[in-house]
PDB file of C-alpha atoms in Angstrom:
ATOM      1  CA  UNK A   1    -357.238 -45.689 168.957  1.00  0.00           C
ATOM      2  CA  UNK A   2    -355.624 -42.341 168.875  1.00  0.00           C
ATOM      3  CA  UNK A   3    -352.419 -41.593 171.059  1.00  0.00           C
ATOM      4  CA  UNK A   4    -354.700 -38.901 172.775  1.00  0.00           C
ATOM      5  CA  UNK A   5    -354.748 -40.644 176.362  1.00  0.00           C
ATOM      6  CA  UNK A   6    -350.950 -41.690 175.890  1.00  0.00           C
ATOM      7  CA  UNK A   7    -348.562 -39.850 178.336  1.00  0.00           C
ATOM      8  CA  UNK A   8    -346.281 -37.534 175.982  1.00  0.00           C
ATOM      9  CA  UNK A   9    -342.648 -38.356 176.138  1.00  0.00           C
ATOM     10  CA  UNK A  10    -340.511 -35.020 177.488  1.00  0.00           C
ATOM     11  CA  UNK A  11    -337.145 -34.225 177.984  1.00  0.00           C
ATOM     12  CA  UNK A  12    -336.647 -32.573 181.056  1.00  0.00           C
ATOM     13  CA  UNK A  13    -333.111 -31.815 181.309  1.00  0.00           C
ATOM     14  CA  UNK A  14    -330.464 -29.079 179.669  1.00  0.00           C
ATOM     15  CA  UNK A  15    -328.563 -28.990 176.851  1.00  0.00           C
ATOM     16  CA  UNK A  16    -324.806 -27.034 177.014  1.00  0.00           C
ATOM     17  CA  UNK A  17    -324.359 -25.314 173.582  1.00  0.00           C
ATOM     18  CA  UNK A  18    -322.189 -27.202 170.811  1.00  0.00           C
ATOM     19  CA  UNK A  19    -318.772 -26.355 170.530  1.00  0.00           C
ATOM     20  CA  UNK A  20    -318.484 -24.129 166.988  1.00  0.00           C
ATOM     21  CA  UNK A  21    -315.089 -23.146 164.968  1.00  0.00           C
ATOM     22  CA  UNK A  22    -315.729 -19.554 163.543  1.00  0.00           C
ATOM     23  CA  UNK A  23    -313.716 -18.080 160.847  1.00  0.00           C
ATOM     24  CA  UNK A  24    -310.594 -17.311 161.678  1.00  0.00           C
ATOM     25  CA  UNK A  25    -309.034 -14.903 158.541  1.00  0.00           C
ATOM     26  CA  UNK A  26    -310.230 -11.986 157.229  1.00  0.00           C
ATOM     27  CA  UNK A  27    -311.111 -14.005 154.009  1.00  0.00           C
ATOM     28  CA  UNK A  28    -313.410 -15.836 155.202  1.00  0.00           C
ATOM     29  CA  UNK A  29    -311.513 -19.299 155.600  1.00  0.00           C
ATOM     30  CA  UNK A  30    -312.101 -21.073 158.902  1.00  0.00           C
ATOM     31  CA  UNK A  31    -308.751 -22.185 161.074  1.00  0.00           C
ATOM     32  CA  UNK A  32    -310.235 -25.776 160.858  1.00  0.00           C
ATOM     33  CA  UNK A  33    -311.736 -26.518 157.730  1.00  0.00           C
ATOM     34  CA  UNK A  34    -313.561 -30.109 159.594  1.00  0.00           C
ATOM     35  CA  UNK A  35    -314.919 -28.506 163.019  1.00  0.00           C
ATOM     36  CA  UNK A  36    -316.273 -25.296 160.967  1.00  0.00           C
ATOM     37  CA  UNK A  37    -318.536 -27.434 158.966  1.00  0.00           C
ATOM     38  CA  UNK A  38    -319.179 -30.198 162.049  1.00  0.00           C
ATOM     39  CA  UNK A  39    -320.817 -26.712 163.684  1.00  0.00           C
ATOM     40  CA  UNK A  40    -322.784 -25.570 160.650  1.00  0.00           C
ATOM     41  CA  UNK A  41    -324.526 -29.302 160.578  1.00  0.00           C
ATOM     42  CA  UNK A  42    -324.918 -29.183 164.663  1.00  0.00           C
ATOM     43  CA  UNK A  43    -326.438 -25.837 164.050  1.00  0.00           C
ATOM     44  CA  UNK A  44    -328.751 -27.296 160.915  1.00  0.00           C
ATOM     45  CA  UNK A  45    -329.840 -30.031 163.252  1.00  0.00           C
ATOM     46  CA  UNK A  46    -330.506 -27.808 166.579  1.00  0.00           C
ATOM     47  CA  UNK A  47    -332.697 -25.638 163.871  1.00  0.00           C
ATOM     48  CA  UNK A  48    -334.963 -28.623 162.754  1.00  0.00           C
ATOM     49  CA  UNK A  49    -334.820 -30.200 166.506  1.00  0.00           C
ATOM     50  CA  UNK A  50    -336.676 -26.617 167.010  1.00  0.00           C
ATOM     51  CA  UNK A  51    -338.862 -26.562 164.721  1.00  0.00           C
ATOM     52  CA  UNK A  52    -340.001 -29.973 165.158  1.00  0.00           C
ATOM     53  CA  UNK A  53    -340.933 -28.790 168.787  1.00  0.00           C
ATOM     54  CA  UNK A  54    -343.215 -26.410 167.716  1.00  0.00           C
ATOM     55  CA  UNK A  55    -344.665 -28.529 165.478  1.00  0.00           C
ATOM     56  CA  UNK A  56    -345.481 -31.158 168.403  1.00  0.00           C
ATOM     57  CA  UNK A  57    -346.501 -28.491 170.584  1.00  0.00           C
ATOM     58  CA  UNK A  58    -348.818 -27.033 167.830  1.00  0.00           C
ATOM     59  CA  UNK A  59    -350.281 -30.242 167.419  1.00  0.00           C
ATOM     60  CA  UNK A  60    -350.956 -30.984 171.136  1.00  0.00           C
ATOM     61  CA  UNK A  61    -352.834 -27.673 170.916  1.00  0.00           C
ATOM     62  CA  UNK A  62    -355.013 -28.187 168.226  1.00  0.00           C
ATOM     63  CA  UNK A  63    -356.038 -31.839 169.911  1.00  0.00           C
ATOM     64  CA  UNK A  64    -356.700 -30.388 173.127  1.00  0.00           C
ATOM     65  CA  UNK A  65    -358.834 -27.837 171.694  1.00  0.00           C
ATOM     66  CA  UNK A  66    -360.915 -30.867 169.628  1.00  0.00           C
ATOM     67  CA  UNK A  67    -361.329 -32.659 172.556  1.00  0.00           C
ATOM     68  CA  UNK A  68    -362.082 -30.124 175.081  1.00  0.00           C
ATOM     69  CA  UNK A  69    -364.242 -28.367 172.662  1.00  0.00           C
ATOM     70  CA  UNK A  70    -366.210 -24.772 174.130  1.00  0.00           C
ATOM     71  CA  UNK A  71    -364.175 -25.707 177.361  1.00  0.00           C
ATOM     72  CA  UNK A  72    -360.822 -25.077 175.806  1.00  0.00           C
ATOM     73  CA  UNK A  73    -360.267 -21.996 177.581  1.00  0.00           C
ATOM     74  CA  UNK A  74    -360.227 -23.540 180.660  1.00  0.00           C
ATOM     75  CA  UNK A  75    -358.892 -27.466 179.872  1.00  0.00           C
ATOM     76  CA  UNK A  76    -356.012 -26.240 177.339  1.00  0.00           C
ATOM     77  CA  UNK A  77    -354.582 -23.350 179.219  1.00  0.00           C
ATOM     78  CA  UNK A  78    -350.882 -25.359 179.920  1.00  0.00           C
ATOM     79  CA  UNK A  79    -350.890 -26.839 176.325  1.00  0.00           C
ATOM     80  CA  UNK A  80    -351.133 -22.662 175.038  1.00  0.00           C
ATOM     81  CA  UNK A  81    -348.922 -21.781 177.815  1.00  0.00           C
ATOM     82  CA  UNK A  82    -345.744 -24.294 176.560  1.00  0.00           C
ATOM     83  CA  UNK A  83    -346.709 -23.413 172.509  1.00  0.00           C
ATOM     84  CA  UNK A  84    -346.674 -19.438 173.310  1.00  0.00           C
ATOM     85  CA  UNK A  85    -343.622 -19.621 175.429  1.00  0.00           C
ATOM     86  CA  UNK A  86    -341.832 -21.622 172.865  1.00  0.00           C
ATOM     87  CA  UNK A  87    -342.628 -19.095 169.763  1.00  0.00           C
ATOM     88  CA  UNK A  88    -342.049 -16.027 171.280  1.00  0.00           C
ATOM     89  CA  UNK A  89    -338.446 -17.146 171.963  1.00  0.00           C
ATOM     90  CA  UNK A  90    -335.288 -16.111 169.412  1.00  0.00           C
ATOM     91  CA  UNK A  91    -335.407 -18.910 166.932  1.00  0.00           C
ATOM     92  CA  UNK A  92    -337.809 -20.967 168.800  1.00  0.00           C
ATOM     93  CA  UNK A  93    -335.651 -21.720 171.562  1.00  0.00           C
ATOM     94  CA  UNK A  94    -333.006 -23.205 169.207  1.00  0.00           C
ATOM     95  CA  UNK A  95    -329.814 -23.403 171.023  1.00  0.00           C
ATOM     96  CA  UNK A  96    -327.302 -21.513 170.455  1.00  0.00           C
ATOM     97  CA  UNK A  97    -323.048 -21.611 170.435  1.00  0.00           C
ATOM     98  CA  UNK A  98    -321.404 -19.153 171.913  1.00  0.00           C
ATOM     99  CA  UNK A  99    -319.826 -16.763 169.692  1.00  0.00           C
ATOM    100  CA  UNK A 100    -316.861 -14.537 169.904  1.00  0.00           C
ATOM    101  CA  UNK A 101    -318.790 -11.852 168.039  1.00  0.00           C
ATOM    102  CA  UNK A 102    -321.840 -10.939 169.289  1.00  0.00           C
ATOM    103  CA  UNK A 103    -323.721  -9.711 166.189  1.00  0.00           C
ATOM    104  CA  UNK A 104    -323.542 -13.750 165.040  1.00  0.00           C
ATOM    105  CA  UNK A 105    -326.063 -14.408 167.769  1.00  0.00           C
ATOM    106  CA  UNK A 106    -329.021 -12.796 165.307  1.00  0.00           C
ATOM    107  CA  UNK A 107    -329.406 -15.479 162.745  1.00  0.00           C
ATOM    108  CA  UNK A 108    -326.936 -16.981 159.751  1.00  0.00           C
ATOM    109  CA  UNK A 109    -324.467 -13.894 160.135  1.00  0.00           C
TER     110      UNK A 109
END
């Protein structure tokens, strides 16, 4: 038996963004060495925690629409709703620190 019918496990709470060290010279060395690279792993993690979730939510999507079949456009409008609200956000709703400069807060910069 499929896990179809099983009640999908959610978390329904907040997250706070992770505390980050950014650089601190002007060549490119961080003040502390050990938190700058603690916040590029949190970040690493909080990118594949995202993508993960659109993978689930793509997947509860396609199985909606195989079970509801010509009635998907009725049946599977909350599944579509959560997946399109999801990719539409910056980085998939990744969370993010908050930075000192603001340009950092578009990608790896």
């Amino acid at each position: 038996m499929t896990n179809v019918y099983k009640e999908p496990k959610v978390f329904k709470g907040t997250m706070e963004p992770y505390p980050h060290e950014e650089h601190g010279r002007e060549r490119g060395r961080a003040k502390n060495p050990v938190k700058f690279l603690q916040g590029i792993e949190q970040r690493a993690r909080e990118r594949q925690v995202a993508i993960e979730t659109v993978r689930l939510l793509r997947r509860d999507v396609i199985e909606c629409y195989h079970r509801e079949g010509v009635n998907h456009y009725e049946n599977c409008k909350e599944e579509v709703q959560a997946y399109y609200n999801i990719i539409i956000q910056k980085d998939h709703g990744q969370l993010q620190p908050k930075w000192a400069d603001k340009r950092k807060q578009d990608g790896f910069a």
